Amino acid sequence: MAFVSKITKNLLSFLLRDSPETRALKAESDQIRRELSRISMRDNYTGYVKVERRLVAVDTQLGEARSKDSSRRTIYEFGLRWGLYGVLAFVLVVISIFYRYTPVVVFGDNFSFDPFGRVLSFPTGVPNAVSTVFWIVVNNFVARTVAGYVK
């Protein structure tokens, strides 16, 4: 569950690209900027102002299109992230319920986990064992710690 945010970030960048409207407006804006760079303000002021007004209008439309894309992206990001959290939480709860009395690791009698042996083996009741519930909790903590260092 610790890497859900990293997974969704990569998945969203792959799934959600700019809309065709945004791409078309970007291309038009770039083309108008190139045209504007070719016009001299000194020699042709009225032409320069007309092209600049067109550029401002296209940039305004581009901002609106990006705003729509941003809100759509936020909705998808929220839904995907919490959906994955929900699925993983459900899977971990199911595993915890069905395998709660099954130890993950049983150590020999030469190991003594006193005074934490009962916590490690809860609810299995097997001495010197690590229960599934404890294993999931520890793995979740370690994964969150590692995810904090991964960029």
Coordinates of C-alpha atoms in Angstrom, one line a residue:
M1 CA 0.0 0.0 0.0
A2 CA 3.0 2.2 0.5
F3 CA 3.8 2.4 -3.2
V4 CA 0.2 3.2 -4.4
S5 CA 1.0 6.9 -4.9
K6 CA 4.1 6.1 -7.0
I7 CA 2.2 3.5 -9.1
T8 CA -0.8 5.8 -9.7
K9 CA 1.5 8.7 -10.7
N10 CA 3.3 6.6 -13.4
L11 CA 0.0 5.0 -14.5
L12 CA -1.7 8.4 -14.9
S13 CA 1.1 9.8 -16.9
F14 CA 0.8 6.9 -19.2
L15 CA -3.0 6.9 -19.4
L16 CA -3.9 10.5 -19.3
R17 CA -2.3 12.6 -22.0
D18 CA -3.4 16.0 -23.2
S19 CA -6.7 16.2 -24.9
P20 CA -6.7 16.7 -28.7
E21 CA -8.1 20.2 -28.2
T22 CA -5.2 21.1 -25.9
R23 CA -2.7 19.6 -28.4
A24 CA -4.2 21.6 -31.2
L25 CA -4.2 24.8 -29.2
K26 CA -0.6 24.2 -28.2
A27 CA 0.4 23.7 -31.9
E28 CA -1.5 26.8 -32.9
S29 CA 0.1 28.9 -30.1
D30 CA 3.6 27.7 -31.2
Q31 CA 2.8 28.6 -34.8
I32 CA 1.5 32.1 -33.8
R33 CA 4.6 32.6 -31.7
R34 CA 6.8 31.7 -34.6
E35 CA 4.8 34.1 -36.8
L36 CA 5.1 36.8 -34.2
S37 CA 8.9 36.4 -34.0
R38 CA 9.1 37.0 -37.8
I39 CA 7.2 40.3 -37.6
S40 CA 9.1 43.5 -36.7
M41 CA 7.2 45.7 -34.3
R42 CA 8.9 48.8 -35.7
D43 CA 8.1 48.1 -39.3
N44 CA 4.6 46.6 -39.1
Y45 CA 3.1 47.6 -35.7
T46 CA -0.5 47.0 -36.7
G47 CA 0.3 43.5 -38.0
Y48 CA 2.3 42.8 -34.9
V49 CA -0.6 43.9 -32.6
K50 CA -3.2 41.8 -34.6
V51 CA -1.0 38.7 -34.3
E52 CA -0.4 39.4 -30.6
R53 CA -4.1 39.6 -29.9
R54 CA -4.6 36.3 -31.7
L55 CA -1.9 34.8 -29.5
V56 CA -3.6 36.1 -26.3
A57 CA -6.9 34.7 -27.4
V58 CA -5.4 31.3 -28.2
D59 CA -3.5 31.3 -24.9
T60 CA -6.7 32.1 -23.0
Q61 CA -8.4 29.1 -24.8
L62 CA -5.4 27.0 -24.0
G63 CA -5.6 27.9 -20.3
E64 CA -9.3 26.9 -20.2
A65 CA -8.6 23.6 -21.9
R66 CA -5.8 22.9 -19.5
S67 CA -8.1 23.7 -16.6
K68 CA -10.6 21.1 -17.9
D69 CA -7.8 18.6 -18.3
S70 CA -6.5 19.3 -14.9
S71 CA -9.8 18.8 -13.2
R72 CA -10.3 15.5 -15.2
R73 CA -6.8 14.4 -14.2
T74 CA -7.5 15.2 -10.5
I75 CA -10.7 13.1 -10.6
Y76 CA -9.0 10.2 -12.2
E77 CA -6.0 10.5 -9.8
F78 CA -8.2 10.5 -6.8
G79 CA -10.4 7.6 -8.0
L80 CA -7.4 5.5 -9.0
R81 CA -5.4 6.1 -5.9
W82 CA -8.2 5.4 -3.5
G83 CA -9.5 2.6 -5.6
L84 CA -6.1 0.8 -5.4
Y85 CA -6.0 1.6 -1.6
G86 CA -9.4 0.0 -1.2
V87 CA -8.5 -3.1 -3.2
L88 CA -5.2 -3.6 -1.4
A89 CA -6.8 -3.0 2.0
F90 CA -9.5 -5.5 1.2
V91 CA -7.0 -8.1 0.1
L92 CA -4.9 -7.6 3.2
V93 CA -8.0 -7.9 5.4
V94 CA -9.1 -11.1 3.7
I95 CA -5.6 -12.6 4.0
S96 CA -5.5 -11.6 7.7
I97 CA -8.9 -13.2 8.4
F98 CA -8.3 -16.4 6.5
Y99 CA -4.7 -17.0 7.6
R100 CA -4.8 -15.5 11.1
Y101 CA -4.1 -18.9 12.8
T102 CA -1.4 -19.8 10.3
P103 CA 2.1 -18.8 11.3
V104 CA 4.4 -17.4 8.6
V105 CA 7.6 -18.5 10.2
V106 CA 8.1 -20.9 13.1
F107 CA 11.5 -20.7 14.9
G108 CA 13.1 -23.5 16.9
D109 CA 13.2 -23.8 20.6
N110 CA 16.7 -22.3 20.7
F111 CA 15.1 -18.8 19.8
S112 CA 13.5 -16.9 22.6
F113 CA 11.4 -13.8 21.7
D114 CA 10.5 -13.0 25.3
P115 CA 8.8 -10.6 26.2
F116 CA 7.4 -10.1 22.7
G117 CA 6.7 -13.7 21.8
R118 CA 3.0 -13.4 22.4
V119 CA 2.7 -10.3 20.3
L120 CA 4.7 -11.9 17.4
S121 CA 2.6 -15.0 17.4
F122 CA -0.9 -13.5 18.2
P123 CA -3.5 -15.0 17.4
T124 CA -1.8 -18.3 16.3
G125 CA -0.8 -19.4 19.8
V126 CA 2.2 -21.2 18.4
P127 CA 5.3 -20.5 20.5
N128 CA 8.3 -18.8 18.7
A129 CA 6.2 -18.1 15.6
V130 CA 5.5 -15.0 13.6
S131 CA 1.8 -14.7 12.7
T132 CA 0.3 -13.5 9.4
V133 CA -1.2 -10.4 11.0
F134 CA 2.1 -9.3 12.5
W135 CA 3.9 -10.1 9.3
I136 CA 1.5 -7.8 7.3
V137 CA 1.9 -5.0 9.8
V138 CA 5.7 -5.1 9.8
N139 CA 5.9 -5.4 6.0
N140 CA 3.5 -2.4 5.7
F141 CA 5.8 -0.4 8.0
V142 CA 8.9 -1.3 6.1
A143 CA 7.4 -0.6 2.7
R144 CA 6.3 2.9 3.9
T145 CA 9.8 3.6 5.2
V146 CA 11.3 2.4 1.9
A147 CA 8.7 4.4 -0.1
G148 CA 9.8 7.5 1.8
Y149 CA 13.3 7.2 0.3
V150 CA 12.2 6.4 -3.2
K151 CA 11.6 9.4 -5.4

